[in-house]
mmCIF file of C-alpha atoms and ligand atoms in Angstrom:
data_model
loop_
_atom_site.group_PDB
_atom_site.id
_atom_site.type_symbol
_atom_site.label_atom_id
_atom_site.label_comp_id
_atom_site.label_asym_id
_atom_site.label_seq_id
_atom_site.Cartn_x
_atom_site.Cartn_y
_atom_site.Cartn_z
ATOM 1 C CA MET A 1 78.523 43.691 -46.515
ATOM 2 C CA ASN A 2 77.054 41.203 -48.694
ATOM 3 C CA PRO A 3 79.189 39.937 -51.172
ATOM 4 C CA THR A 4 76.743 40.326 -54.135
ATOM 5 C CA LEU A 5 73.652 42.170 -53.045
ATOM 6 C CA ASP A 6 72.744 45.627 -51.248
ATOM 7 C CA ILE A 7 69.435 46.152 -49.760
ATOM 8 C CA ALA A 8 68.376 49.674 -49.676
ATOM 9 C CA PRO A 9 68.378 51.245 -45.651
ATOM 10 C CA GLU A 10 64.766 51.904 -45.926
ATOM 11 C CA ILE A 11 64.080 48.287 -46.747
ATOM 12 C CA ARG A 12 66.728 46.771 -44.707
ATOM 13 C CA SER A 13 64.965 48.233 -41.401
ATOM 14 C CA ALA A 14 61.414 47.422 -42.410
ATOM 15 C CA LEU A 15 62.380 43.608 -42.909
ATOM 16 C CA GLU A 16 64.305 43.813 -39.675
ATOM 17 C CA ALA A 17 61.085 45.266 -38.174
ATOM 18 C CA GLY A 18 58.504 42.720 -39.944
ATOM 19 C CA ARG A 19 57.123 45.903 -41.619
ATOM 20 C CA PRO A 20 55.314 45.135 -45.160
ATOM 21 C CA VAL A 21 57.742 45.132 -48.359
ATOM 22 C CA VAL A 22 56.510 44.134 -51.653
ATOM 23 C CA ALA A 23 58.841 42.938 -54.355
ATOM 24 C CA LEU A 24 59.280 44.387 -58.255
ATOM 25 C CA GLU A 25 60.654 43.049 -61.211
ATOM 26 C CA SER A 26 62.566 45.082 -63.621
ATOM 27 C CA THR A 27 62.374 43.214 -66.830
ATOM 28 C CA ILE A 28 58.951 44.949 -67.345
ATOM 29 C CA VAL A 29 61.507 47.903 -67.107
ATOM 30 C CA THR A 30 64.283 46.683 -69.290
ATOM 31 C CA HIS A 31 62.218 44.538 -71.582
ATOM 32 C CA GLY A 32 58.660 44.701 -71.002
ATOM 33 C CA MET A 33 58.175 48.856 -72.144
ATOM 34 C CA PRO A 34 59.421 51.695 -74.393
ATOM 35 C CA TRP A 35 61.194 54.622 -72.874
ATOM 36 C CA PRO A 36 59.817 57.054 -71.219
ATOM 37 C CA ASP A 37 56.718 55.286 -70.169
ATOM 38 C CA ASN A 38 58.730 52.250 -68.605
ATOM 39 C CA ALA A 39 60.621 54.964 -66.555
ATOM 40 C CA ALA A 40 57.327 57.022 -65.547
ATOM 41 C CA MET A 41 55.495 53.544 -64.812
ATOM 42 C CA ALA A 42 58.685 52.286 -62.778
ATOM 43 C CA GLY A 43 58.375 55.471 -60.261
ATOM 44 C CA ASP A 44 54.826 55.345 -60.081
ATOM 45 C CA VAL A 45 54.386 51.714 -59.260
ATOM 46 C CA GLU A 46 56.331 52.264 -56.546
ATOM 47 C CA GLU A 47 54.424 55.731 -55.354
ATOM 48 C CA VAL A 48 51.135 52.925 -55.401
ATOM 49 C CA ILE A 49 53.051 50.930 -52.819
ATOM 50 C CA ARG A 50 54.298 53.458 -50.102
ATOM 51 C CA ALA A 51 50.544 54.989 -50.473
ATOM 52 C CA ALA A 52 49.042 51.706 -49.906
ATOM 53 C CA GLY A 53 51.266 51.566 -46.463
ATOM 54 C CA ALA A 54 54.269 49.216 -47.774
ATOM 55 C CA VAL A 55 57.699 49.938 -48.781
ATOM 56 C CA PRO A 56 58.406 49.011 -52.219
ATOM 57 C CA ALA A 57 61.581 47.090 -53.449
ATOM 58 C CA THR A 58 62.535 47.009 -56.992
ATOM 59 C CA VAL A 59 64.901 44.425 -57.937
ATOM 60 C CA ALA A 60 67.842 44.695 -60.622
ATOM 61 C CA VAL A 61 71.302 44.055 -61.386
ATOM 62 C CA LEU A 62 73.687 47.034 -61.483
ATOM 63 C CA ALA A 63 77.059 46.806 -62.496
ATOM 64 C CA GLY A 64 77.327 42.939 -60.924
ATOM 65 C CA ARG A 65 75.638 44.358 -57.947
ATOM 66 C CA LEU A 66 72.155 42.650 -56.933
ATOM 67 C CA LYS A 67 69.952 45.276 -55.681
ATOM 68 C CA ILE A 68 67.140 45.104 -53.676
ATOM 69 C CA GLY A 69 65.999 48.677 -53.858
ATOM 70 C CA LEU A 70 66.782 51.206 -56.295
ATOM 71 C CA SER A 71 67.257 55.411 -56.267
ATOM 72 C CA ALA A 72 65.540 57.037 -58.521
ATOM 73 C CA ASP A 73 68.290 58.033 -60.578
ATOM 74 C CA GLU A 74 69.372 54.221 -60.645
ATOM 75 C CA ARG A 75 65.687 53.260 -61.905
ATOM 76 C CA ASP A 76 66.002 55.954 -64.652
ATOM 77 C CA ALA A 77 69.470 54.842 -65.919
ATOM 78 C CA LEU A 78 68.076 51.191 -65.814
ATOM 79 C CA ALA A 79 64.910 52.353 -67.973
ATOM 80 C CA ARG A 80 67.179 54.121 -70.711
ATOM 81 C CA GLU A 81 69.874 51.344 -70.665
ATOM 82 C CA LYS A 82 69.646 49.953 -73.957
ATOM 83 C CA ASN A 83 71.985 46.845 -73.250
ATOM 84 C CA ALA A 84 70.604 45.465 -70.365
ATOM 85 C CA LEU A 85 70.075 41.952 -70.026
ATOM 86 C CA LYS A 86 67.224 39.654 -69.414
ATOM 87 C CA LEU A 87 68.063 37.929 -65.873
ATOM 88 C CA SER A 88 66.311 34.663 -65.139
ATOM 89 C CA ARG A 89 67.359 31.589 -62.737
ATOM 90 C CA ALA A 90 69.709 30.515 -65.546
ATOM 91 C CA ASP A 91 71.604 34.039 -65.610
ATOM 92 C CA LEU A 92 71.187 35.841 -62.619
ATOM 93 C CA ALA A 93 74.664 35.085 -61.207
ATOM 94 C CA TYR A 94 76.361 35.186 -64.698
ATOM 95 C CA ALA A 95 75.172 39.146 -64.389
ATOM 96 C CA VAL A 96 76.728 39.100 -61.043
ATOM 97 C CA ALA A 97 80.017 37.491 -61.490
ATOM 98 C CA GLU A 98 80.489 39.394 -65.062
ATOM 99 C CA GLY A 99 79.539 42.830 -63.519
ATOM 100 C CA ARG A 100 76.503 43.131 -65.909
ATOM 101 C CA THR A 101 73.574 45.495 -65.584
ATOM 102 C CA GLY A 102 70.256 43.768 -66.321
ATOM 103 C CA GLY A 103 66.378 43.576 -65.814
ATOM 104 C CA THR A 104 65.084 40.766 -63.017
ATOM 105 C CA THR A 105 62.368 38.174 -64.575
ATOM 106 C CA VAL A 106 59.925 37.141 -62.350
ATOM 107 C CA ALA A 107 61.651 34.004 -61.607
ATOM 108 C CA ALA A 108 64.960 36.302 -60.388
ATOM 109 C CA THR A 109 63.060 38.601 -58.569
ATOM 110 C CA MET A 110 61.544 35.462 -56.541
ATOM 111 C CA ILE A 111 64.665 34.616 -56.117
ATOM 112 C CA ALA A 112 65.919 37.825 -54.828
ATOM 113 C CA ALA A 113 62.899 38.431 -52.780
ATOM 114 C CA HIS A 114 63.140 35.148 -51.050
ATOM 115 C CA ARG A 115 67.017 35.709 -50.022
ATOM 116 C CA VAL A 116 66.096 38.866 -48.391
ATOM 117 C CA GLY A 117 62.993 37.618 -46.878
ATOM 118 C CA ILE A 118 60.467 39.256 -49.128
ATOM 119 C CA ALA A 119 57.472 37.056 -49.450
ATOM 120 C CA VAL A 120 54.971 39.475 -51.608
ATOM 121 C CA PHE A 121 55.896 40.356 -55.484
ATOM 122 C CA ALA A 122 53.631 42.765 -57.815
ATOM 123 C CA THR A 123 54.063 42.446 -61.706
ATOM 124 C CA GLY A 124 51.761 42.481 -64.331
ATOM 125 C CA GLY A 125 52.062 38.750 -66.150
ATOM 126 C CA ILE A 126 54.536 36.357 -65.847
ATOM 127 C CA GLY A 127 55.908 33.926 -68.648
ATOM 128 C CA GLY A 128 54.316 30.519 -69.098
ATOM 129 C CA VAL A 129 54.088 28.171 -71.725
ATOM 130 C CA HIS A 130 54.229 29.348 -75.101
ATOM 131 C CA ARG A 131 51.808 28.680 -78.255
ATOM 132 C CA GLY A 132 53.777 25.913 -80.226
ATOM 133 C CA ALA A 133 55.807 24.904 -76.944
ATOM 134 C CA GLU A 134 55.213 21.402 -78.092
ATOM 135 C CA THR A 135 57.765 21.741 -80.895
ATOM 136 C CA SER A 136 59.853 24.683 -79.604
ATOM 137 C CA PHE A 137 59.695 23.693 -75.654
ATOM 138 C CA ASP A 138 59.580 27.328 -74.719
ATOM 139 C CA ILE A 139 57.913 27.325 -71.270
ATOM 140 C CA SER A 140 59.092 29.789 -68.992
ATOM 141 C CA ALA A 141 61.466 29.454 -65.924
ATOM 142 C CA ASP A 142 58.743 31.307 -64.263
ATOM 143 C CA LEU A 143 56.876 28.338 -63.770
ATOM 144 C CA ASP A 144 59.152 26.235 -62.196
ATOM 145 C CA GLU A 145 60.396 29.137 -60.077
ATOM 146 C CA LEU A 146 56.719 29.235 -58.777
ATOM 147 C CA ALA A 147 57.085 25.585 -58.005
ATOM 148 C CA ARG A 148 60.015 26.001 -55.616
ATOM 149 C CA THR A 149 60.332 29.456 -54.192
ATOM 150 C CA PRO A 150 57.259 30.466 -51.696
ATOM 151 C CA VAL A 151 56.825 34.067 -53.163
ATOM 152 C CA ILE A 152 53.207 35.319 -53.507
ATOM 153 C CA VAL A 153 53.480 37.051 -57.054
ATOM 154 C CA VAL A 154 50.427 39.457 -57.999
ATOM 155 C CA SER A 155 49.797 39.151 -61.668
ATOM 156 C CA ALA A 156 46.745 39.982 -63.848
ATOM 157 C CA GLY A 157 46.640 36.637 -64.747
ATOM 158 C CA ALA A 158 48.079 34.316 -67.592
ATOM 159 C CA LYS A 159 48.656 36.906 -71.320
ATOM 160 C CA ALA A 160 46.832 35.346 -74.188
ATOM 161 C CA ILE A 161 50.095 35.392 -75.896
ATOM 162 C CA LEU A 162 50.698 32.535 -74.223
ATOM 163 C CA ASP A 163 48.852 28.838 -74.603
ATOM 164 C CA VAL A 164 46.840 29.719 -71.408
ATOM 165 C CA GLU A 165 45.598 26.345 -70.619
ATOM 166 C CA LYS A 166 48.812 24.242 -71.047
ATOM 167 C CA THR A 167 50.243 27.063 -68.678
ATOM 168 C CA LEU A 168 47.217 26.427 -66.563
ATOM 169 C CA GLU A 169 48.231 22.213 -66.522
ATOM 170 C CA VAL A 170 51.578 23.542 -65.953
ATOM 171 C CA LEU A 171 50.908 25.066 -62.766
ATOM 172 C CA GLU A 172 48.905 22.497 -61.694
ATOM 173 C CA THR A 173 51.081 19.758 -61.870
ATOM 174 C CA ARG A 174 53.800 21.474 -60.435
ATOM 175 C CA GLY A 175 51.750 22.294 -56.957
ATOM 176 C CA VAL A 176 51.124 26.162 -57.738
ATOM 177 C CA PRO A 177 47.776 27.418 -56.413
ATOM 178 C CA VAL A 178 46.274 30.018 -59.045
ATOM 179 C CA VAL A 179 43.907 32.221 -57.186
ATOM 180 C CA GLY A 180 41.481 34.476 -59.141
ATOM 181 C CA TYR A 181 41.271 37.500 -56.989
ATOM 182 C CA ARG A 182 37.293 38.616 -56.763
ATOM 183 C CA THR A 183 36.905 36.813 -60.088
ATOM 184 C CA ASP A 184 35.889 33.382 -60.859
ATOM 185 C CA ALA A 185 37.106 33.498 -64.733
ATOM 186 C CA LEU A 186 41.054 33.886 -64.933
ATOM 187 C CA PRO A 187 41.988 37.128 -66.424
ATOM 188 C CA ALA A 188 44.001 37.586 -69.328
ATOM 189 C CA PHE A 189 45.899 40.149 -68.614
ATOM 190 C CA TRP A 190 45.181 42.982 -70.646
ATOM 191 C CA SER A 191 41.324 41.798 -70.235
ATOM 192 C CA ARG A 192 39.339 41.196 -66.910
ATOM 193 C CA THR A 193 37.910 37.905 -68.128
ATOM 194 C CA SER A 194 39.038 34.675 -70.540
ATOM 195 C CA PRO A 195 37.003 31.508 -71.519
ATOM 196 C CA TRP A 196 39.450 29.799 -68.460
ATOM 197 C CA PRO A 197 37.867 29.375 -64.867
ATOM 198 C CA ALA A 198 40.332 30.279 -62.102
ATOM 199 C CA PRO A 199 41.314 27.361 -60.544
ATOM 200 C CA LEU A 200 40.543 28.904 -56.755
ATOM 201 C CA ARG A 201 39.093 32.076 -56.134
ATOM 202 C CA LEU A 202 39.509 34.358 -52.804
ATOM 203 C CA ASP A 203 37.964 37.666 -52.130
ATOM 204 C CA SER A 204 40.424 39.473 -49.881
ATOM 205 C CA ALA A 205 43.881 39.904 -49.174
ATOM 206 C CA GLN A 206 43.637 38.356 -45.732
ATOM 207 C CA ALA A 207 42.353 35.079 -47.116
ATOM 208 C CA ILE A 208 45.044 34.972 -49.397
ATOM 209 C CA ALA A 209 47.673 35.761 -46.789
ATOM 210 C CA ARG A 210 45.758 32.911 -44.331
ATOM 211 C CA PHE A 211 46.127 30.711 -47.749
ATOM 212 C CA GLN A 212 49.900 31.106 -47.894
ATOM 213 C CA ARG A 213 50.343 30.664 -43.862
ATOM 214 C CA ALA A 214 48.195 27.323 -44.340
ATOM 215 C CA ARG A 215 50.708 25.881 -47.023
ATOM 216 C CA GLU A 216 53.889 27.151 -44.797
ATOM 217 C CA SER A 217 52.281 25.214 -41.717
ATOM 218 C CA LEU A 218 51.606 22.288 -43.761
ATOM 219 C CA GLY A 219 55.047 22.100 -45.246
ATOM 220 C CA ILE A 220 53.718 22.714 -48.251
ATOM 221 C CA ALA A 221 56.805 24.635 -50.857
ATOM 222 C CA GLY A 222 56.578 27.107 -53.043
ATOM 223 C CA GLY A 223 54.937 30.035 -54.379
ATOM 224 C CA MET A 224 51.103 31.301 -55.094
ATOM 225 C CA LEU A 225 50.204 32.898 -58.300
ATOM 226 C CA VAL A 226 47.454 35.544 -57.614
ATOM 227 C CA ALA A 227 45.446 36.572 -60.678
ATOM 228 C CA ASN A 228 43.867 39.960 -59.907
ATOM 229 C CA PRO A 229 41.695 41.519 -62.791
ATOM 230 C CA VAL A 230 42.682 44.936 -64.705
ATOM 231 C CA PRO A 231 40.237 47.328 -63.823
ATOM 232 C CA ALA A 232 37.452 47.937 -65.942
ATOM 233 C CA ALA A 233 38.301 51.372 -67.513
ATOM 234 C CA GLY A 234 41.576 50.169 -68.424
ATOM 235 C CA GLU A 235 40.586 46.588 -69.877
ATOM 236 C CA ILE A 236 40.638 45.807 -73.381
ATOM 237 C CA ALA A 237 37.959 42.968 -74.278
ATOM 238 C CA PHE A 238 39.417 39.857 -74.823
ATOM 239 C CA ASP A 239 37.538 39.366 -78.384
ATOM 240 C CA VAL A 240 39.790 42.586 -79.454
ATOM 241 C CA MET A 241 43.105 40.999 -78.574
ATOM 242 C CA ALA A 242 42.381 37.906 -79.688
ATOM 243 C CA GLY A 243 43.155 39.366 -83.285
ATOM 244 C CA HIS A 244 46.453 41.323 -82.484
ATOM 245 C CA ILE A 245 47.794 38.585 -80.611
ATOM 246 C CA GLU A 246 47.022 36.298 -83.855
ATOM 247 C CA LYS A 247 48.823 38.576 -86.201
ATOM 248 C CA ALA A 248 51.681 39.157 -83.387
ATOM 249 C CA VAL A 249 52.322 35.601 -82.728
ATOM 250 C CA GLY A 250 52.413 34.948 -86.575
ATOM 251 C CA GLU A 251 55.045 37.232 -87.315
ATOM 252 C CA ALA A 252 57.253 35.831 -84.590
ATOM 253 C CA GLN A 253 57.184 32.539 -85.946
ATOM 254 C CA ALA A 254 57.679 33.797 -89.490
ATOM 255 C CA GLN A 255 60.608 35.634 -88.635
ATOM 256 C CA GLY A 256 62.011 33.122 -86.128
ATOM 257 C CA ILE A 257 62.042 34.995 -82.855
ATOM 258 C CA ALA A 258 63.116 32.340 -80.330
ATOM 259 C CA GLY A 259 64.319 32.127 -76.706
ATOM 260 C CA LYS A 260 64.414 35.200 -74.647
ATOM 261 C CA ALA A 261 63.131 37.499 -77.222
ATOM 262 C CA VAL A 262 59.993 35.861 -77.845
ATOM 263 C CA THR A 263 57.968 37.719 -74.963
ATOM 264 C CA PRO A 264 59.786 41.243 -75.174
ATOM 265 C CA PHE A 265 58.897 41.007 -79.270
ATOM 266 C CA LEU A 266 55.517 40.400 -78.614
ATOM 267 C CA LEU A 267 54.842 42.558 -76.020
ATOM 268 C CA ALA A 268 56.252 45.603 -78.509
ATOM 269 C CA ARG A 269 54.456 44.084 -81.409
ATOM 270 C CA ILE A 270 51.305 44.194 -79.535
ATOM 271 C CA VAL A 271 51.592 47.761 -78.414
ATOM 272 C CA GLU A 272 52.117 48.703 -81.951
ATOM 273 C CA LEU A 273 49.149 46.915 -82.905
ATOM 274 C CA THR A 274 46.823 48.611 -80.599
ATOM 275 C CA GLY A 275 48.051 52.114 -81.273
ATOM 276 C CA GLY A 276 49.457 52.061 -77.799
ATOM 277 C CA ALA A 277 46.193 51.006 -75.856
ATOM 278 C CA SER A 278 47.774 47.900 -74.945
ATOM 279 C CA LEU A 279 50.578 49.737 -72.788
ATOM 280 C CA LYS A 280 48.190 52.235 -70.965
ATOM 281 C CA THR A 281 46.153 49.020 -70.187
ATOM 282 C CA ASN A 282 49.336 47.027 -69.090
ATOM 283 C CA ILE A 283 50.286 49.874 -66.950
ATOM 284 C CA ALA A 284 46.953 50.078 -65.144
ATOM 285 C CA LEU A 285 47.213 46.734 -64.364
ATOM 286 C CA VAL A 286 50.421 46.964 -62.598
ATOM 287 C CA LYS A 287 49.424 49.749 -60.385
ATOM 288 C CA ASN A 288 46.421 47.602 -59.493
ATOM 289 C CA ASN A 289 48.589 44.439 -59.147
ATOM 290 C CA ALA A 290 51.246 47.038 -56.646
ATOM 291 C CA LYS A 291 47.983 47.849 -54.601
ATOM 292 C CA LEU A 292 46.997 44.232 -54.011
ATOM 293 C CA ALA A 293 50.473 42.852 -53.279
ATOM 294 C CA ALA A 294 50.789 45.798 -50.837
ATOM 295 C CA GLU A 295 47.505 44.575 -49.171
ATOM 296 C CA ILE A 296 48.592 41.197 -48.859
ATOM 297 C CA ALA A 297 52.041 41.943 -47.596
ATOM 298 C CA ILE A 298 50.212 44.249 -44.938
ATOM 299 C CA ALA A 299 47.904 41.205 -43.896
ATOM 300 C CA LEU A 300 50.965 39.265 -43.444
ATOM 301 C CA ALA A 301 52.903 41.319 -41.398
ATOM 302 C CA GLY A 302 49.759 41.023 -39.218
ATOM 303 C CA GLY A 303 48.484 44.856 -39.837
ATOM 304 C CA ALA A 304 45.411 43.903 -41.219
HETATM 305 N N1 LIG B 1 54.935 39.705 -68.943
HETATM 306 C C1 LIG B 1 54.940 41.312 -69.403
HETATM 307 N N2 LIG B 1 56.070 42.157 -69.445
HETATM 308 C C2 LIG B 1 56.917 41.605 -69.434
HETATM 309 C C3 LIG B 1 56.900 40.175 -68.775
HETATM 310 C C4 LIG B 1 55.909 39.250 -68.785
HETATM 311 O O1 LIG B 1 53.466 42.043 -69.294
HETATM 312 O O2 LIG B 1 58.172 42.249 -69.355
HETATM 313 C C5 LIG B 1 58.776 39.551 -68.415
HETATM 314 C C6 LIG B 1 58.352 39.157 -67.068
HETATM 315 O O3 LIG B 1 59.561 39.831 -66.362
HETATM 316 C C7 LIG B 1 58.557 37.534 -67.178
HETATM 317 C C8 LIG B 1 59.123 37.374 -68.322
HETATM 318 O O4 LIG B 1 59.249 36.994 -66.053
HETATM 319 O O5 LIG B 1 59.046 38.183 -69.257
HETATM 320 C C9 LIG B 1 58.958 36.081 -69.370
HETATM 321 O O6 LIG B 1 60.002 35.733 -70.253
HETATM 322 P P1 LIG B 1 60.235 34.512 -70.868
HETATM 323 O O7 LIG B 1 58.757 34.177 -71.150
HETATM 324 O O8 LIG B 1 61.548 34.490 -71.601
HETATM 325 O O9 LIG B 1 60.406 33.653 -69.556
HETATM 326 MN MN1 LIG B 2 61.587 31.480 -73.098
#
């Protein structure tokens, strides 16, 4: 038995056999969506991955154990947990050492995935450079993790609650490829397009797998960010979101919200401001990312 982590038996045998596995984060469950939508989403996303032919591995820390794969009961309990920590690189091991429970961010989920040999991970959106970072210094640890840990992260692009241009600049500086999937414009989470071009474009899961293999064979460390536009039916237009985002960001600043609390505050406020529409979009885009992540994992496993 590993002293700190538990791999679900199904995931362990898939990894040993080289079958495709997709990691899923859990901060989106503990801090990103309200109950009970978070619980439904967490189960549905696993189903999407199974239906596409891969094994889902939801990552979280439960009472001090780093879990790679949760049972339905564990997922549900986590979704209801009011005292869950939000765990990134800085505090993942703190939760393990102290016997705590928490959701893992993109950064912490990448660490866990790489530790057990999972190469692909699906989420909604990554953390990035926040608006006003020139004074707050609020830059998500997700960006550094992408630079150092070789996991492909499938997202719906950068959320416009961030400073998207600065986020792209940091990713470029740190050598993280940002790949638009079948799009020339960077998707903006709730919206399929944005004013910013995607730095790179690829049109198939196989091409994404080839790109990551080429990076590895050249000895280039680190992960890759895939930006996958939300399906048109679930989209909220960029201009419509812009007003809601301005308002939420203004309120966060006025209320002195800082640090880890910023992203959860903004997401919750935007759900209110859009009358719940942004939550529906968020769920649709996570499922869409899970499907593409499964296809990439299958391509990497040589099955396509
Ligand atoms: N984007 C979402 N929902 C989320 C998050 C991002 O749409 O729940 C979470 C992810 O877990 C991400 C984290 O890694 O927020 C970033 O937080 P911070 O900006 O504090 O690093
Ligand atoms: Mn932050």
